[in-house]
Short mmCIF file of C-alpha atoms (C1' of nucleotides) in Angstrom, two decimals:
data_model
loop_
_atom_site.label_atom_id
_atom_site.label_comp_id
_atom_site.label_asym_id
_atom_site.label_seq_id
_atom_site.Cartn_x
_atom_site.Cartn_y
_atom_site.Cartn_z
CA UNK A 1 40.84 39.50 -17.69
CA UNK A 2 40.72 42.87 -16.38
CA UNK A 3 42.41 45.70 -18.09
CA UNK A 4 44.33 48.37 -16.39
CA UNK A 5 45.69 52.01 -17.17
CA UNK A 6 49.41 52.28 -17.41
CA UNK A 7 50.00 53.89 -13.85
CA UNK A 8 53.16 55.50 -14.88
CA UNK A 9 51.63 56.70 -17.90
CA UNK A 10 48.40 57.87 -16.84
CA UNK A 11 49.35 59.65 -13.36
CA UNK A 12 52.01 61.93 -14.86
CA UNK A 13 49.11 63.13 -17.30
CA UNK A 14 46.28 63.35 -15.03
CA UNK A 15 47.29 67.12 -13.87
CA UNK A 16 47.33 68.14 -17.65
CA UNK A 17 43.97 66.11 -18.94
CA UNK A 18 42.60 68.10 -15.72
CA UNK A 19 44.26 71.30 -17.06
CA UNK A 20 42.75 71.24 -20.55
CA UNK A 21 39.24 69.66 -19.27
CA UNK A 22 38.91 72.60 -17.41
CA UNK A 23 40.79 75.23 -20.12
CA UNK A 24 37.91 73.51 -22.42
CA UNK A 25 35.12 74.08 -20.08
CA UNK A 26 36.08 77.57 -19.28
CA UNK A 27 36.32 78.53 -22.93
CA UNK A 28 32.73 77.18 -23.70
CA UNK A 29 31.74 79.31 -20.50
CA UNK A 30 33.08 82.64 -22.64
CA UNK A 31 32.02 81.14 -25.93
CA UNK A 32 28.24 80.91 -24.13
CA UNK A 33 28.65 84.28 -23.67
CA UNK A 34 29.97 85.53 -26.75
CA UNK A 35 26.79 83.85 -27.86
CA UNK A 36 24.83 85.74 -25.89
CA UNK A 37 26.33 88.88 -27.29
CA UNK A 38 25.52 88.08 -30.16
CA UNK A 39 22.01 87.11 -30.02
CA UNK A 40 21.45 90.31 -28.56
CA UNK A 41 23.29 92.36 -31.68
CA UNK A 42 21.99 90.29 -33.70
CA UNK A 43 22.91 92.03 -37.04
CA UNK A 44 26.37 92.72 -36.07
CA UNK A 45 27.09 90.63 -39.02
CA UNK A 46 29.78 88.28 -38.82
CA UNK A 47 30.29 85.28 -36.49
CA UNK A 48 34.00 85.97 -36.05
CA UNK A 49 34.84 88.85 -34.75
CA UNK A 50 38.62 88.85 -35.34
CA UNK A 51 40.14 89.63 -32.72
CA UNK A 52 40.85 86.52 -29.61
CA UNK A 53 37.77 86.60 -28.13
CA UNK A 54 35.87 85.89 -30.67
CA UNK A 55 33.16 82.99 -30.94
CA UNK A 56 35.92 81.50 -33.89
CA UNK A 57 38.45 81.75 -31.77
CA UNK A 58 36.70 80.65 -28.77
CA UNK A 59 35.73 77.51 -30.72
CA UNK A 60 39.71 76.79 -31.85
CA UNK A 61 40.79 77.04 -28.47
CA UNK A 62 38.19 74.86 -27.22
CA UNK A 63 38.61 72.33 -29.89
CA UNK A 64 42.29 72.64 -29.28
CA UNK A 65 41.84 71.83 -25.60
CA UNK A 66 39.89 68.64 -26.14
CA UNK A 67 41.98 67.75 -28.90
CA UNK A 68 45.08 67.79 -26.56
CA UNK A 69 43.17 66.06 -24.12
CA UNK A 70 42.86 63.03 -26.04
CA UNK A 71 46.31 63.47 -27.55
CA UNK A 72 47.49 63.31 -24.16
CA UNK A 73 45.60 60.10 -23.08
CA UNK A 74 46.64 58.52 -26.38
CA UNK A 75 50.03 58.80 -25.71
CA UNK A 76 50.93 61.01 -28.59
CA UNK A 77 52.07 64.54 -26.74
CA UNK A 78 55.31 63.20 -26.90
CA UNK A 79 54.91 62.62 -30.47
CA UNK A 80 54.71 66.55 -31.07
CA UNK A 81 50.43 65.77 -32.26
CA UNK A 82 49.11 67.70 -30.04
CA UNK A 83 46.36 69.71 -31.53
CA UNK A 84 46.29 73.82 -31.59
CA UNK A 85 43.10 75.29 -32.59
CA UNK A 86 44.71 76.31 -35.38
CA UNK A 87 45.43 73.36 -36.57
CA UNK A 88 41.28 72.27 -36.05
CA UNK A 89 40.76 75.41 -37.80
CA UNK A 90 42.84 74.43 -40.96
CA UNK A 91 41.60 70.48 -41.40
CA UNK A 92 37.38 72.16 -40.62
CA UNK A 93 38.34 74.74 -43.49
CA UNK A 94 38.81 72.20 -45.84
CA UNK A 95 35.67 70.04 -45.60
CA UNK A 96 32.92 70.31 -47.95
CA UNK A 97 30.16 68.14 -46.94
CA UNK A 98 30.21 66.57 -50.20
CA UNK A 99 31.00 62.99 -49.90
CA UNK A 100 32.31 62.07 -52.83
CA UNK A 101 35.09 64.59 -52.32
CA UNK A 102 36.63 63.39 -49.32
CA UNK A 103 39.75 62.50 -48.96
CA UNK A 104 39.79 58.54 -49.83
CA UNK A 105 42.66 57.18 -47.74
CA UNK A 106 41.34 58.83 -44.51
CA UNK A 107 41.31 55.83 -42.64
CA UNK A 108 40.65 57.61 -38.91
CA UNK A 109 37.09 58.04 -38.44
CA UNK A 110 35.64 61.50 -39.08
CA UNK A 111 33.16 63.69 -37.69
CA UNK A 112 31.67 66.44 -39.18
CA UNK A 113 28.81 68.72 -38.42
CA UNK A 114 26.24 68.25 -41.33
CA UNK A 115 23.33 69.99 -42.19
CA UNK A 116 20.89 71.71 -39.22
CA UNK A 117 16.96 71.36 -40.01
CA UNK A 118 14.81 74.19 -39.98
CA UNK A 119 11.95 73.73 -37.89
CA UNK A 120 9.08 72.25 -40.01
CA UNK A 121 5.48 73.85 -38.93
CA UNK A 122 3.89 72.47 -41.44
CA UNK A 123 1.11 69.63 -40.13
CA UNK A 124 -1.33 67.49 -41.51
CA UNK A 125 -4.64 66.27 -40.17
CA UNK A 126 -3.56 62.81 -41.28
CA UNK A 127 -0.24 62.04 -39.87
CA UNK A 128 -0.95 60.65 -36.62
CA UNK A 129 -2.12 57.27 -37.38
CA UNK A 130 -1.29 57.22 -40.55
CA UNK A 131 1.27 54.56 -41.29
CA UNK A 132 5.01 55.91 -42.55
CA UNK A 133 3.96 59.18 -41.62
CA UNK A 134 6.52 61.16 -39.76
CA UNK A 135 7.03 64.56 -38.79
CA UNK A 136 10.64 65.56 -39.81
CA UNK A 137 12.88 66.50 -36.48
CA UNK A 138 12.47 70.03 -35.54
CA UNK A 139 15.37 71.06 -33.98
CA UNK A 140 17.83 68.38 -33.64
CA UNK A 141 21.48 68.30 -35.27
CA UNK A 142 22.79 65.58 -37.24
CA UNK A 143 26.55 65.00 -37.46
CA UNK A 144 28.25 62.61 -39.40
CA UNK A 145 31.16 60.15 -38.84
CA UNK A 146 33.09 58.19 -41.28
CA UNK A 147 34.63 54.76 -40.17
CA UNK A 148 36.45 52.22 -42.39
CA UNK A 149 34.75 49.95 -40.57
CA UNK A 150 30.94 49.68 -38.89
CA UNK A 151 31.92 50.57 -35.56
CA UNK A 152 29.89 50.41 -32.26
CA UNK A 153 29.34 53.71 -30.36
CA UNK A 154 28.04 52.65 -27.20
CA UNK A 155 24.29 53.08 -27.86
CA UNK A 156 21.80 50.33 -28.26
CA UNK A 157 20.34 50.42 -31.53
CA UNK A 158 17.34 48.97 -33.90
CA UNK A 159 17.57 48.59 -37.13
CA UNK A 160 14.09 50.16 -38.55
CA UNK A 161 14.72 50.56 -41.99
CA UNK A 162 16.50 50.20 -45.11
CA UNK A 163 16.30 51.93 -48.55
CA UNK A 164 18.28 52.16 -51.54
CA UNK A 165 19.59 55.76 -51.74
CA UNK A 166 20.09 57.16 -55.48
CA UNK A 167 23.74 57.20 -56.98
CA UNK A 168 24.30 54.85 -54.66
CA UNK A 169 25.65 51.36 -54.97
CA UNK A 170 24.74 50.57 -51.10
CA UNK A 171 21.66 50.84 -49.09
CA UNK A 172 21.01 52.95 -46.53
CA UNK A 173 20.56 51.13 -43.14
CA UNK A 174 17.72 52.85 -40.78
CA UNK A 175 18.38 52.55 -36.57
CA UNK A 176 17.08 54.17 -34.17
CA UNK A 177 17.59 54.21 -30.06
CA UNK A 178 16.75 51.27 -28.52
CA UNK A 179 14.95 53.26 -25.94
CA UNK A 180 12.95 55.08 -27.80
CA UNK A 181 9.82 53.78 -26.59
CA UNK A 182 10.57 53.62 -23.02
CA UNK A 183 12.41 56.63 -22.58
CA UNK A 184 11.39 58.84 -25.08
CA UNK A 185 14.90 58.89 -26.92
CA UNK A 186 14.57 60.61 -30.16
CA UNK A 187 18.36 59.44 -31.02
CA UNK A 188 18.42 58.32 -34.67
CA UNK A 189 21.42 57.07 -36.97
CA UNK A 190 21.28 55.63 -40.75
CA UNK A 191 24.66 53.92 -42.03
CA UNK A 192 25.95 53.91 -45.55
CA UNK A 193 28.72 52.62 -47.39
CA UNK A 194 30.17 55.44 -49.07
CA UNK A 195 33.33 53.60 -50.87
CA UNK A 196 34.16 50.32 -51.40
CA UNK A 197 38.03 50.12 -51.65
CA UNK A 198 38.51 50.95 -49.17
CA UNK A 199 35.25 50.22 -47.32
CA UNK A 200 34.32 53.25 -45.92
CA UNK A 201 30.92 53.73 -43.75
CA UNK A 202 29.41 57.01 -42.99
CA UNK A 203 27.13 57.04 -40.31
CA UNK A 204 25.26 60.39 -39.78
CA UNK A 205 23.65 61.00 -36.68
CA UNK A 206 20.08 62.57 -35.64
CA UNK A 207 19.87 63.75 -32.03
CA UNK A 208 21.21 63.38 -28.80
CA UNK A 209 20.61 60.23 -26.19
CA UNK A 210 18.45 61.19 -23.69
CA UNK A 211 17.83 57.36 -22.56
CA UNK A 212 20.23 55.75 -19.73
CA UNK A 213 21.30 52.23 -20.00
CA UNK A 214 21.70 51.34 -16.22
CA UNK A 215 22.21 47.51 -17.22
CA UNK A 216 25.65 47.19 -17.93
CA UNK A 217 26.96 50.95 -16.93
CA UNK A 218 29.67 49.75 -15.60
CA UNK A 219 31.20 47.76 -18.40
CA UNK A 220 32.70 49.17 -21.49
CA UNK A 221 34.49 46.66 -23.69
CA UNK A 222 37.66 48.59 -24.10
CA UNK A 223 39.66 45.91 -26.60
CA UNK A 224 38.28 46.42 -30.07
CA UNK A 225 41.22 45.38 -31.54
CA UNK A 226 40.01 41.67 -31.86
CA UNK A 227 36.56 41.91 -30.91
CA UNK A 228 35.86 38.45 -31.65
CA UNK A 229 38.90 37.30 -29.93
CA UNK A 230 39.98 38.93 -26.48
CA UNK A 231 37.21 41.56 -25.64
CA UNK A 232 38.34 43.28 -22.52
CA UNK A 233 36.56 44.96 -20.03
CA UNK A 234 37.08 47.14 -17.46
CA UNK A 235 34.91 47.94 -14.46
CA UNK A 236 34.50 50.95 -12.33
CA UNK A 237 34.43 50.29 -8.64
CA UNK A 238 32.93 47.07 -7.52
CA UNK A 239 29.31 47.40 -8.42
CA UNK A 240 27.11 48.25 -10.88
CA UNK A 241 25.98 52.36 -10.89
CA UNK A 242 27.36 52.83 -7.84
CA UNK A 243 28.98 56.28 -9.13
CA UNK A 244 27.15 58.97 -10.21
CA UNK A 245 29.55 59.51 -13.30
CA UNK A 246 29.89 56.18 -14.63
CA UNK A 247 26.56 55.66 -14.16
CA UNK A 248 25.01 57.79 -16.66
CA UNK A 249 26.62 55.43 -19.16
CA UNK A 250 24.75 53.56 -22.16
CA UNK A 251 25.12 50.16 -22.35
CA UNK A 252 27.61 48.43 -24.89
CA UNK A 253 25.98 45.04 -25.79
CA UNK A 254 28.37 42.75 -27.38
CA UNK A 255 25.66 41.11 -29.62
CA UNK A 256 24.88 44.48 -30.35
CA UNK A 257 28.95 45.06 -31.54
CA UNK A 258 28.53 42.54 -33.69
CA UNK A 259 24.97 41.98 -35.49
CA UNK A 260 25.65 45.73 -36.85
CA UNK A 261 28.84 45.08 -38.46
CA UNK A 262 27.91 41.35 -39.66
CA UNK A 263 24.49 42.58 -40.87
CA UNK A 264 25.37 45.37 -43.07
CA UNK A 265 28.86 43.90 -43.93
CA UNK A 266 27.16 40.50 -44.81
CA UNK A 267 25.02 42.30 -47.19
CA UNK A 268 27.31 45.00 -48.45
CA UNK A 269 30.98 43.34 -48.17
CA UNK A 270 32.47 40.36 -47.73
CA UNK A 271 33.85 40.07 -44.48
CA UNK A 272 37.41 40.77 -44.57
CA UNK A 273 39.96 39.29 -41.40
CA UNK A 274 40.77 42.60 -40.76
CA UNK A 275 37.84 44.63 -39.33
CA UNK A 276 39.12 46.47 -36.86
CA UNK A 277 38.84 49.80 -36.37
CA UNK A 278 40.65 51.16 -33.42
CA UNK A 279 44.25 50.81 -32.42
CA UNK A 280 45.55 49.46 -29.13
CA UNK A 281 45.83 53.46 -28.21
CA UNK A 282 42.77 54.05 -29.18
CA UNK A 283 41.07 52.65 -26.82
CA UNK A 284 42.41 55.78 -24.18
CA UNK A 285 40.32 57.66 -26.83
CA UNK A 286 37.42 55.76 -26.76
CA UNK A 287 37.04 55.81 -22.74
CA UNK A 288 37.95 59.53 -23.37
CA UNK A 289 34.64 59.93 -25.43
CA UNK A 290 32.75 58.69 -22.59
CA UNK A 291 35.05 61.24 -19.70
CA UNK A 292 34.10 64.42 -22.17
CA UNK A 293 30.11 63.37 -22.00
CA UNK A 294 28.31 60.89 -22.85
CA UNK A 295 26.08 63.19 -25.06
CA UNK A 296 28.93 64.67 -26.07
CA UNK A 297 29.16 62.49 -29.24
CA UNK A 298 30.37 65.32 -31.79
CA UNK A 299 33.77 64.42 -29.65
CA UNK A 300 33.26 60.42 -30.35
CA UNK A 301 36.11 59.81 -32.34
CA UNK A 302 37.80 56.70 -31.78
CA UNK A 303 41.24 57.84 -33.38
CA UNK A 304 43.08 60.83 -32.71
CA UNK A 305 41.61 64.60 -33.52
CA UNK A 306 43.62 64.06 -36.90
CA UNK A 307 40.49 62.66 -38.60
CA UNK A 308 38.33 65.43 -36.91
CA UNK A 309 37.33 67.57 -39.95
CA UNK A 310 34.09 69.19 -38.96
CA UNK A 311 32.82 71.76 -40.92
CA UNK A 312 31.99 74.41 -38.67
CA UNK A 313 29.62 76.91 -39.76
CA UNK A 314 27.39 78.65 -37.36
CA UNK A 315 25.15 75.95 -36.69
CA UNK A 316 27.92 73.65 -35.64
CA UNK A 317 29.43 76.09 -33.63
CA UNK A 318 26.22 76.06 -31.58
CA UNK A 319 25.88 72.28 -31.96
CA UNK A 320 29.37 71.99 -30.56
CA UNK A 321 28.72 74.50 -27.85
CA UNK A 322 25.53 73.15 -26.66
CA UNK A 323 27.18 69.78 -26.06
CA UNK A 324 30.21 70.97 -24.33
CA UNK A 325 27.63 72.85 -21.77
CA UNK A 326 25.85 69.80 -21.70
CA UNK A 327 28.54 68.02 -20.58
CA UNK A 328 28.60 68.74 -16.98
CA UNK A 329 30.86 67.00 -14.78
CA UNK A 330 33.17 66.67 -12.07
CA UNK A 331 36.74 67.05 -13.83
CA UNK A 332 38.35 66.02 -10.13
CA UNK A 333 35.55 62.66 -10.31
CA UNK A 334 36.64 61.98 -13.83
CA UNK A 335 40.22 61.76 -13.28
CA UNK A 336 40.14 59.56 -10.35
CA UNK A 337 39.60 57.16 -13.16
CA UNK A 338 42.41 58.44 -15.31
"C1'" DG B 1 6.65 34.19 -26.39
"C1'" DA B 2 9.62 38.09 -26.67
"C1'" DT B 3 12.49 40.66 -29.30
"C1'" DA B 4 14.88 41.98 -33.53
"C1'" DT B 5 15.10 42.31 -38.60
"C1'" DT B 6 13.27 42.62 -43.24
"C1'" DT B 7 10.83 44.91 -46.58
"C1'" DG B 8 7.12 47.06 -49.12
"C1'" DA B 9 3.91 50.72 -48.33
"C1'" DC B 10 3.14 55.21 -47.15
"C1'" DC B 11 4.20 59.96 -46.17
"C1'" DT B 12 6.84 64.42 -46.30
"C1'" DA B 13 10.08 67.52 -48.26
"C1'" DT B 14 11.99 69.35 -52.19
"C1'" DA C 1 7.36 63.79 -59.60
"C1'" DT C 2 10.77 61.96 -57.01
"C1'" DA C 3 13.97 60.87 -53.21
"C1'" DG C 4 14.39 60.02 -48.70
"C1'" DG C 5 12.54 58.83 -43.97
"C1'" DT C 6 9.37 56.08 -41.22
"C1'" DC C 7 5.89 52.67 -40.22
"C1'" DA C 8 4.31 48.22 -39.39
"C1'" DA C 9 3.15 43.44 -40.90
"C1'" DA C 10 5.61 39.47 -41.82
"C1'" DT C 11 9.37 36.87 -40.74
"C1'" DA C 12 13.48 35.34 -38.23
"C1'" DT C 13 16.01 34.49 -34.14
"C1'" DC C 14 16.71 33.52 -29.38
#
DNA sequence: GATATTTGACCTAT
DNA sequence: ATAGGTCAAATATC
């Protein structure tokens, strides 16, 4: 069964997903700049500078724009939930990093900027072939998102390790990319349950995807409101790859969906008949992740920018930044598939 | 046989 | 000294 967009829907919003796409783009353009600037005063002291242009401000608007963006393809602009910067600037103000203090009946998934590591320079003679030796990641961000369930995010992942964190009742599951052998991708994850009632995961991210999936490009399972049941699919054009966009895509592997949910939920929960995670309009979202970029995965939230609470200090400004500039694309190619 | 997971050992950072 | 992150042999699954 092949699933369609809502023509009357979608075609009366494709001029304003275009509009804020490019509002969005053109705001990281300034916010680039306003980086510049301040690299080069360095000591200006102060990452906001108050007044509209500012890199704060810059980030708002930007945030705003995307946020609207997926309001608008989740069908909730006429619901008044369209996002304002402001609004981003409010729910990022009041996140503290610390776990244990969030707010336990968020049930949208969250993302948040977490910490940024300091390049490490220090080396050993030994670590090479030495066996669980490791270098920590140099310059790579890490980002977390919260999910009441274990949700797929359209990467391939292996499970590499497991270890029982301190303070906490559950394990810490290890993954990294699939692809990290054969295409160098230095994309890491490790999944925890953070709460049991009710069950929430936190899955922080290391690094961006550089691998590319060509396999299954072209298919995204869209219906993840009964995965086990209906999964849907919808395809772009007739054959595999054969757009440049689309085809930049990471696989989704359905027995990749599943074995992460059943292995850690086997182990950490009893599986429960409701495991669902995302809405029927959340799906618009979760295509929208993959429109934005498919690096662009501090924007991977599979509900609406409600549940985005990211706590933006400077680091994450630049870690949002660097993946909006990423993130280049074709806003009149995108929306062809709006 | 190929690939994925499990799990204890090992290493680094704090 | 300890917690957390990674490795890799053993094991499981397809």
């Amino acid at each position: 069964m092949e699933w369609s967009w809502p023509e009357s829907v979608l075609l009366s919003k494709g001029e304003r997903v275009k509009e804020e796409l490019m509002q969005g783009r053109e705001l990281a353009g300034q916010l680039c700049r306003v980086f510049d600037d301040h690299k080069s005063t360095l000591v200006s002291g102060g990452f906001g500078g108050g007044d509209g242009g500012s890199a704060e401000d810059l980030v708002d608007k930007i945030l705003g724009s995307f946020a609207n963006t997926l309001s608008i393809l989740n069908g909730k602009e006429s619901d008044g939930e369209i996002v304002s910067g402001d609004q981003i600037q409010g729910i990022s103000s009041g996140g503290s990093g610390d776990s244990s203090s969030r707010d336990a009946n968020h049930t949208a998934p969250v993302i948040k900027s977490e910490d940024f590591y300091e390049e490490s320079c220090k080396s050993t003679s030994t670590f090479k072939d030495r066996r669980g030796s490791y270098k920590r990641r140099k310059t790579s961000h890490s980002w977390t998102r919260d999910t009441p369930t274990l949700t797929d995010d359209g990467h391939g992942w292996r499970k590499y390790g497991q270890k029982r964190i301190l303070n906490s009742k559950h394990s810490r599951n290890y993954y990294r990319c699939t692809h990290k052998f054969e295409q160098s991708c230095k994309a890491t994850k490790y999944v925890q349950q953070i709460q049991d009632h009710p069950p929430m995961f936190r899955t922080t991210y290391h690094g961006n995807h550089t691998c590319r999936d060509y396999l299954k490009a072209s298919e995204l399972v869209l219906d993840c409101t009964s995965p086990r049941e209906s999964s849907k699919f919808i395809r772009f054009g007739g054959t595999k790859q054969d757009h440049p966009f689309f085809s930049s895509f990471t696989s989704v592997r359905k027995e990749e969906l599943v074995f992460k949910e059943e292995s850690i939920i086997k182990e950490e929960i009893p599986p429960t008949s409701d495991d669902r995670v995302m809405t029927s309009h959340d799906n618009h979202s979760w295509l929208c992740d993959y429109l934005v970029s498919p690096n662009l995965t501090t924007f991977e939230s599979s509900g609406p920018l409600s549940g985005f609470s990211s706590t933006l200090d400077e680091f994450d400004h630049e870690d949002v930044i660097s993946r909006l500039m990423m993130g280049s694309f074709d806003l009149d190619e995108v929306l062809q598939y709006i």
